[in-house]
Coordinates of C-alpha atoms and ligand atoms in Angstrom, one line a residue:
X225 CA 249.3 22.7 -54.3
X226 CA 250.9 22.8 -57.5
X227 CA 251.1 26.2 -59.6
X228 CA 252.2 25.3 -63.2
X229 CA 249.9 22.1 -63.8
X230 CA 253.0 19.9 -64.0
X231 CA 252.2 16.2 -62.9
X232 CA 255.2 14.8 -60.9
X233 CA 257.5 12.8 -63.4
X234 CA 256.0 9.6 -61.3
X235 CA 251.9 10.6 -61.8
X236 CA 253.1 11.2 -65.7
X237 CA 254.7 7.8 -66.4
X238 CA 251.4 6.2 -64.4
X239 CA 248.9 8.3 -66.7
X240 CA 250.9 7.4 -69.8
X241 CA 251.2 3.5 -68.9
X242 CA 247.3 3.5 -68.0
X243 CA 244.9 1.3 -69.7
X244 CA 241.9 2.3 -68.1
X245 CA 241.3 6.0 -66.9
X246 CA 238.1 7.3 -64.9
X247 CA 237.3 10.9 -65.2
X248 CA 234.7 11.9 -62.6
X249 CA 233.1 15.6 -63.5
X250 CA 231.0 18.2 -61.2
X251 CA 229.6 21.2 -62.1
X252 CA 232.9 22.8 -62.1
X253 CA 233.6 21.4 -65.1
X254 CA 230.9 23.4 -67.1
X255 CA 231.5 26.3 -65.1
X256 CA 233.9 27.9 -68.1
X257 CA 230.8 27.2 -70.4
X258 CA 229.0 29.6 -68.8
X259 CA 226.8 27.1 -66.7
X260 CA 226.8 28.1 -63.1
X261 CA 227.7 25.5 -60.2
X262 CA 225.6 24.5 -57.0
X263 CA 227.6 25.1 -54.4
X264 CA 230.4 28.0 -55.2
X265 CA 229.8 31.1 -52.7
X266 CA 227.6 34.0 -54.1
X267 CA 227.6 32.7 -58.1
X268 CA 226.4 28.9 -57.3
X269 CA 223.1 27.9 -57.8
X270 CA 222.2 26.8 -54.2
X271 CA 223.6 30.2 -53.0
X272 CA 220.2 32.3 -54.7
X273 CA 217.4 29.2 -54.5
X274 CA 216.8 26.4 -52.0
X275 CA 217.3 23.1 -53.5
X276 CA 214.2 22.0 -51.5
X277 CA 212.1 24.2 -53.0
X278 CA 213.1 23.3 -56.5
X279 CA 215.0 20.1 -56.7
X280 CA 213.1 17.3 -54.8
X281 CA 209.9 15.6 -55.9
X282 CA 207.9 17.2 -53.4
X283 CA 208.7 20.3 -54.7
X284 CA 207.4 19.4 -57.9
X285 CA 204.1 17.8 -56.6
X286 CA 203.7 21.2 -54.6
X287 CA 204.5 23.7 -57.5
X288 CA 205.0 21.8 -60.6
X289 CA 204.7 25.4 -62.9
X290 CA 207.5 26.8 -60.8
X291 CA 209.6 23.9 -60.6
X292 CA 208.8 23.2 -64.4
X293 CA 209.9 27.1 -65.4
X294 CA 212.9 27.6 -63.3
X295 CA 214.3 24.1 -65.5
X296 CA 213.1 25.3 -68.7
X297 CA 215.4 28.7 -67.7
X298 CA 218.2 26.6 -67.1
X299 CA 217.7 24.5 -70.1
X300 CA 217.4 27.5 -72.2
X301 CA 221.3 28.5 -70.8
X302 CA 222.0 25.0 -71.5
X303 CA 221.4 24.8 -74.8
X304 CA 223.4 28.1 -75.6
X305 CA 227.0 26.4 -73.6
X306 CA 229.3 25.2 -75.6
X307 CA 231.9 22.9 -74.7
X308 CA 235.2 24.5 -74.0
X309 CA 239.0 23.7 -73.9
X310 CA 238.9 21.1 -70.9
X311 CA 236.2 19.2 -72.4
X312 CA 238.1 19.0 -76.1
X313 CA 241.2 18.0 -73.9
X314 CA 239.2 15.0 -72.6
X315 CA 238.1 14.2 -75.8
X316 CA 242.1 14.6 -76.9
X317 CA 243.0 12.1 -74.2
X318 CA 240.8 9.2 -75.9
X319 CA 243.8 9.1 -78.8
X320 CA 246.6 9.1 -76.5
X321 CA 245.2 6.4 -74.2
X322 CA 243.1 2.9 -74.3
X323 CA 240.2 3.9 -72.3
X324 CA 238.9 6.3 -71.0
X325 CA 235.4 6.5 -69.1
X326 CA 234.0 9.7 -68.2
X327 CA 231.6 9.4 -65.4
X328 CA 229.4 13.0 -65.0
X329 CA 227.2 14.5 -62.8
X330 CA 226.5 17.4 -65.0
X331 CA 222.8 17.0 -66.8
X332 CA 224.0 19.6 -69.9
X333 CA 225.4 17.0 -72.0
X334 CA 228.6 18.8 -72.9
X335 CA 230.6 16.1 -72.9
X336 CA 229.1 14.0 -75.4
X337 CA 228.7 17.4 -77.3
X338 CA 232.6 17.6 -77.5
X339 CA 232.9 14.5 -78.9
X340 CA 234.0 11.7 -75.5
X341 CA 232.4 8.3 -76.6
X342 CA 232.0 6.9 -73.5
X343 CA 229.9 9.1 -71.0
X344 CA 227.9 8.0 -68.1
X345 CA 225.4 10.6 -66.5
X346 CA 224.7 9.9 -62.8
X347 CA 221.7 13.0 -62.7
X348 CA 220.3 12.5 -66.0
X349 CA 220.2 14.9 -68.3
X350 CA 218.4 18.2 -68.3
X351 CA 217.5 18.4 -72.5
X352 CA 215.1 15.5 -71.8
X353 CA 211.7 15.2 -70.6
X354 CA 209.8 12.0 -68.6
X355 CA 206.7 11.6 -67.1
X356 CA 206.7 12.5 -63.3
X357 CA 204.3 9.0 -62.6
X358 CA 205.8 6.1 -65.1
X359 CA 209.4 7.8 -65.7
X360 CA 208.7 7.1 -69.8
X361 CA 210.4 9.6 -71.8
X362 CA 208.6 12.4 -73.4
X363 CA 209.7 13.9 -76.5
X364 CA 210.4 17.5 -77.5
X365 CA 208.0 17.4 -80.4
X366 CA 205.0 16.5 -78.1
X367 CA 206.3 19.7 -75.7
X368 CA 206.7 21.8 -78.4
X369 CA 202.9 21.3 -79.1
X370 CA 201.9 22.1 -75.3
X371 CA 200.5 24.8 -73.5
X372 CA 200.3 24.1 -70.4
X373 CA 203.1 24.8 -67.7
X374 CA 204.3 21.7 -67.3
X375 CA 202.7 20.1 -70.4
X376 CA 200.6 17.1 -69.4
X377 CA 202.0 13.4 -69.8
X378 CA 201.1 11.6 -73.0
X379 CA 200.9 8.1 -70.7
X380 CA 199.2 9.0 -67.5
X381 CA 195.8 10.8 -66.9
X382 CA 196.9 13.6 -64.5
X383 CA 200.2 12.8 -65.0
X384 CA 203.0 15.6 -66.0
X385 CA 206.6 16.3 -68.0
X386 CA 209.2 16.6 -65.6
X387 CA 213.1 17.2 -66.4
X388 CA 215.0 13.9 -66.5
X389 CA 217.4 14.7 -63.9
X390 CA 218.0 13.2 -60.6
X391 CA 216.7 15.0 -57.8
X392 CA 217.7 15.5 -53.9
X393 CA 216.1 11.7 -52.6
X394 CA 215.5 9.8 -55.9
X395 CA 217.2 6.8 -57.1
X396 CA 220.3 7.3 -59.2
X397 CA 220.0 5.5 -62.7
X398 CA 220.8 1.9 -62.0
X399 CA 222.5 1.8 -65.5
X400 CA 225.0 4.4 -64.8
X401 CA 225.6 3.5 -61.4
X402 CA 226.6 0.1 -62.1
X403 CA 229.1 1.0 -65.1
X404 CA 230.6 4.0 -63.1
X405 CA 231.4 1.5 -60.4
X406 CA 232.8 -0.9 -62.5
X407 CA 234.8 2.1 -64.3
X408 CA 235.8 3.0 -60.6
X409 CA 237.0 -0.6 -59.5
X410 CA 238.9 -1.2 -63.0
X411 CA 240.8 2.0 -63.5
X412 CA 244.2 2.7 -63.1
X413 CA 244.1 6.3 -63.0
X414 CA 241.4 8.8 -62.1
X415 CA 241.0 12.1 -62.5
X416 CA 238.9 13.9 -60.0
X417 CA 237.6 17.3 -61.9
X418 CA 235.2 20.1 -60.7
X419 CA 233.3 18.5 -58.3
X420 CA 232.9 19.8 -54.3
X421 CA 232.9 15.7 -53.7
X422 CA 229.7 16.3 -51.4
X423 CA 227.0 14.1 -53.3
X424 CA 226.7 10.4 -52.9
X425 CA 227.4 8.4 -54.2
X426 CA 229.9 10.1 -56.7
X427 CA 231.8 11.1 -54.5
X428 CA 232.6 7.4 -53.4
X429 CA 233.8 6.9 -57.0
X430 CA 237.4 7.9 -56.5
X431 CA 237.7 6.5 -53.3
X432 CA 236.7 3.3 -54.6
X433 CA 239.6 4.0 -57.7
X434 CA 242.0 4.6 -55.0
X435 CA 241.2 1.2 -53.5
X436 CA 241.4 -1.0 -57.0
X437 CA 244.9 0.8 -56.7
X438 CA 244.7 3.8 -59.3
X439 CA 246.7 7.0 -58.9
X440 CA 244.3 10.1 -57.8
X441 CA 244.1 13.4 -59.3
X442 CA 241.9 16.1 -58.4
X443 CA 241.6 19.6 -60.7
X444 CA 239.7 21.9 -58.4
X445 CA 240.2 25.7 -57.4
X446 CA 239.5 25.0 -54.1
X447 CA 240.2 22.1 -51.7
X448 CA 237.7 19.5 -51.0
X449 CA 237.5 16.7 -49.0
X450 CA 238.8 14.7 -51.4
X451 CA 241.8 16.5 -51.7
X452 CA 243.8 14.7 -48.9
X453 CA 243.4 11.4 -50.8
X454 CA 244.8 13.0 -54.2
X455 CA 248.1 12.4 -54.8
X456 CA 248.2 16.1 -56.7
X457 CA 245.6 18.6 -56.6
X458 CA 245.6 21.1 -59.0
X459 CA 244.4 24.1 -57.8
X460 CA 243.4 25.8 -61.1
X461 CA 240.6 25.7 -63.9
X462 CA 239.6 22.6 -66.0
X463 CA 240.1 24.3 -69.1
X464 CA 244.0 25.2 -67.7
X465 CA 245.0 22.2 -66.2
X466 CA 243.6 19.6 -68.8
X467 CA 245.0 21.4 -71.8
X468 CA 249.0 20.9 -70.0
X469 CA 248.5 17.5 -68.9
X470 CA 247.6 16.8 -72.7
X471 CA 250.5 18.6 -73.4
X472 CA 252.6 16.9 -71.3
X473 CA 250.8 13.8 -72.1
X474 CA 252.0 14.1 -75.8
X475 CA 255.4 15.0 -75.0
X476 CA 256.2 12.2 -72.7
X477 CA 254.8 10.1 -75.5
X478 CA 257.3 11.2 -78.3
X479 CA 259.9 10.7 -76.3
Ligands
LIG797 N1 237.6 24.0 -63.2 C1 237.4 23.0 -61.8 N2 236.4 23.1 -61.2 C2 236.0 24.1 -60.5 C3 235.9 25.0 -61.8 C4 236.5 25.2 -62.8 N3 236.7 26.3 -63.6 N4 235.2 26.5 -61.2 C5 234.6 25.9 -60.0 N5 234.7 24.4 -59.7 C6 234.9 23.8 -58.5 C7 234.5 24.6 -57.4 O1 235.3 24.9 -56.7 C8 233.8 23.5 -56.6 O2 234.3 22.9 -55.6 O3 233.2 23.1 -58.6 C9 233.1 22.7 -57.4 C10 231.2 22.5 -57.9 O4 230.8 21.6 -56.8 P1 229.3 21.9 -56.6 O5 228.4 23.1 -57.1 O6 228.8 21.6 -55.9 O7 228.5 20.8 -58.3 P2 229.0 19.2 -57.4 O8 229.7 18.3 -56.8 O9 229.0 18.8 -59.5 O10 227.6 18.8 -57.3 C11 227.0 17.7 -57.6 O11 225.4 18.4 -56.1 O12 222.9 20.0 -56.4 C12 223.6 18.7 -56.7 O13 222.8 17.4 -58.5 C13 223.4 18.6 -58.4 O14 225.1 17.5 -59.8 C14 225.0 18.0 -58.6 C15 225.7 17.9 -57.1

């Protein structure tokens, strides 16, 4: 454990010389923006709700209105959330290093809102909706005009709108997973930030990076199954650790 968030000299130099950096983020990355995580005891979403009743295709088929309303509530809180200093630090990283690829399990769009330019969403985006039958995108304007909960699909008779997120048991968007795998295979430095590393295939990405010879750093207040593979683990909040790493990288580049 590192208490002052100082990268080892060797890792700082590897980061300063990195050509491709992969940043994998999970719900902990958004926690400081006020969006609850899933698996944290007490505050986590899955401590209050049962995922199989809300985040599966079967749950939606059984009770579309309940699932839609639950996501609408989350959508409203995501709309009010703002990126924090950690998101901004990842944007700043782009001006210090040649290539930063952010792969996120988060569905809130906060990396893009902060200004990160290369972001891949593995689990979709809660701000988008799609037809639950055809999976074609449905516009906010169409939804706003509807009085049904969930709104009807414009494409398929008896079809409904659903959030454009990946539910348990569903396949991830192929383009995103291909891009994430490619980024993991080519990176020379990998950060895993704010994820319990329990959901596949995201959890494997840092291991693919390691296999490819990358340095691995974890940022998470708690130990995870990935911790033992990381060269350095920072037991702190994403914003504190990332802003400190940016300062160290700037100082290193100035010398
Ligand atoms: N900074 C960094 N990490 C944090 C912070 C913080 N400020 N606060 C909490 N964490 C860590 C927790 O210690 C925990 O390890 O973030 C992690 C959040 O873990 P999960 O809630 O399991 O989120 P995640 O790993 O992203 O979940 C993966 O599971 O339910 C699905 O689809 C959902 O995308 C989600 C997936």
